[in-house]
Amino acid sequence: MKKNIKDLSLEDLQEELKLIGEKPYRAEQIFKWIYQDNVSTFEDMSNISLELRKKLENNFTLCIYSILDKQISKDGTKKYLFDLSDGNAIETVLMEYKHGYSICVSTQIGCKMGCEFCASTGVGFIRSLSAGEIVEQVLAVERDENVKVSNLVFMGIGEPLDNYNNVMQAIKILNHPKGINMGARHISISTSGLVPKIYELAEEDMQCTLSISLHATTDEKRDEMMPINKTYNIKSLMEACKYYIQKTNKRISFEYALAKENNDNLEDAKRLVKLLKGMLCHVNLIPINKIDNGNYVKSSNENILKFRDYLNENGVVATVRRELGADIDAACGQLRKKVLRGE
Ligand code: SAH
């Protein structure tokens, strides 16, 4: 089986080249062709000898995605469905902001977390994506749109911290100055709250932003919305977050999706202040998006603003996340795993 060359960091590629009798310095050239020139074939690597190009071809794949579907929202957001050539497909979303392009990538095919309000979970879990399969989402979108993506969020399908090693490797590749050179400060990892992995992440020397999907202020409510809370409750999650902040000196972003008469009343806001006050953090309020079979209804705009103002007036910085791509089911919680064969 050929290896996906995009699973390799520069150092890994140097090692692989040694194994096929090549000089390791070639790795930088190849890396540049892959990540800066974004070539679609080994043949396109024109300053590499024909012989080496053949060797690469015989030993590696370039993991080029074909686009099965592309939808464009009226706000300009684009949602891609990529073919993983094993019968599975994944969704990736490209958003345009004033400061540039931001991409929302998937980390798994399906998700194990089972959050009640999220479409990514309803259809079960198949497998995790490899580092190269994560990175190729960026490259495939850049090739298609002829743009340079400057920000990345691990907020597509899957739980990034449940695919920890591959996500870390993907960041290493995205980050590399000889490659895509995306600053870690421009990368956000979002988690439903895998506490042991938050401690592990705290030990990494990296500048990414950590987002925590909190969504509720009591264990009773969070158990109901997010089954992971039964394993790692709010108290243990908050302890992990405090440790993370203390260790990294970085601000955490808490995501809170507001659903009408579910988690959006004044008592919730008060408890949220109690949980977060004094912490180096920010709250991202998300008007909850409707999904098929979803029992949750978006809070009224008036209520969302009231909730936000209460937090801000009581010492917790909160903003409302702009809704993008909802008309093409590309907004938070609306991405779904797709199985191509047998459907
Ligand atoms: N598994 C990770 C990554 C997914 S990120 C996590 O849970 O954080 C996607 C974000 O959208 C998460 O904060 C998730 O809780 C939120 N989300 C899921 N379904 C949603 C919905 N229907 N409306 C609004 N946000 C939703």
PDB file of C-alpha atoms and ligand atoms in Angstrom, residues 117-118 154-156 158-160 190-192 213 215 255 257 286-289 291 332-333, ligand 1:
ATOM      1  CA  PHE A 117     -28.373  18.927  18.902  1.00  0.00           C
ATOM      2  CA  CYS A 118     -25.652  18.112  16.365  1.00  0.00           C
ATOM      3  CA  PHE A 154     -11.280  22.210  13.766  1.00  0.00           C
ATOM      4  CA  MET A 155     -15.035  22.532  13.981  1.00  0.00           C
ATOM      5  CA  GLY A 156     -16.279  20.284  11.196  1.00  0.00           C
ATOM      6  CA  GLY A 158     -15.820  14.768  14.459  1.00  0.00           C
ATOM      7  CA  GLU A 159     -14.213  15.333  17.843  1.00  0.00           C
ATOM      8  CA  PRO A 160     -10.659  16.592  17.241  1.00  0.00           C
ATOM      9  CA  SER A 190     -12.917  22.844  19.470  1.00  0.00           C
ATOM     10  CA  THR A 191     -13.770  20.052  21.867  1.00  0.00           C
ATOM     11  CA  SER A 192     -16.897  18.706  23.508  1.00  0.00           C
ATOM     12  CA  SER A 213     -18.352  23.398  23.684  1.00  0.00           C
ATOM     13  CA  HIS A 215     -23.724  24.695  26.123  1.00  0.00           C
ATOM     14  CA  GLU A 255     -19.102  27.979  22.931  1.00  0.00           C
ATOM     15  CA  ALA A 257     -25.462  27.394  21.618  1.00  0.00           C
ATOM     16  CA  ILE A 286     -24.222  30.581  18.910  1.00  0.00           C
ATOM     17  CA  PRO A 287     -27.876  30.863  17.954  1.00  0.00           C
ATOM     18  CA  ILE A 288     -28.618  27.123  17.805  1.00  0.00           C
ATOM     19  CA  ASN A 289     -29.072  25.835  14.279  1.00  0.00           C
ATOM     20  CA  ILE A 291     -31.137  20.046  12.363  1.00  0.00           C
ATOM     21  CA  CYS A 332     -22.387  24.795  13.218  1.00  0.00           C
ATOM     22  CA  GLY A 333     -23.819  21.370  13.887  1.00  0.00           C
TER      23      GLY A 333
HETATM   24  N1  SAH B   1     -16.700  17.946  18.415  1.00  0.00           N
HETATM   25  C1  SAH B   1     -16.144  19.262  18.558  1.00  0.00           C
HETATM   26  C2  SAH B   1     -16.018  19.934  17.230  1.00  0.00           C
HETATM   27  C3  SAH B   1     -17.322  20.356  16.601  1.00  0.00           C
HETATM   28  S1  SAH B   1     -17.306  22.069  16.570  1.00  0.00           S
HETATM   29  C4  SAH B   1     -16.943  20.039  19.569  1.00  0.00           C
HETATM   30  O1  SAH B   1     -17.943  19.521  20.037  1.00  0.00           O
HETATM   31  O2  SAH B   1     -16.543  21.115  19.967  1.00  0.00           O
HETATM   32  C5  SAH B   1     -18.874  22.501  16.210  1.00  0.00           C
HETATM   33  C6  SAH B   1     -19.459  23.470  17.207  1.00  0.00           C
HETATM   34  O3  SAH B   1     -20.820  23.656  16.844  1.00  0.00           O
HETATM   35  C7  SAH B   1     -19.476  22.897  18.614  1.00  0.00           C
HETATM   36  O4  SAH B   1     -19.362  23.922  19.557  1.00  0.00           O
HETATM   37  C8  SAH B   1     -20.837  22.302  18.680  1.00  0.00           C
HETATM   38  O5  SAH B   1     -21.258  22.093  19.988  1.00  0.00           O
HETATM   39  C9  SAH B   1     -21.631  23.343  17.935  1.00  0.00           C
HETATM   40  N2  SAH B   1     -22.908  22.839  17.445  1.00  0.00           N
HETATM   41  C10 SAH B   1     -23.274  21.572  17.196  1.00  0.00           C
HETATM   42  N3  SAH B   1     -24.546  21.515  16.781  1.00  0.00           N
HETATM   43  C11 SAH B   1     -24.993  22.774  16.760  1.00  0.00           C
HETATM   44  C12 SAH B   1     -26.222  23.359  16.393  1.00  0.00           C
HETATM   45  N4  SAH B   1     -27.256  22.617  15.976  1.00  0.00           N
HETATM   46  N5  SAH B   1     -26.322  24.694  16.457  1.00  0.00           N
HETATM   47  C13 SAH B   1     -25.272  25.451  16.865  1.00  0.00           C
HETATM   48  N6  SAH B   1     -24.083  24.954  17.210  1.00  0.00           N
HETATM   49  C14 SAH B   1     -23.963  23.636  17.173  1.00  0.00           C
END
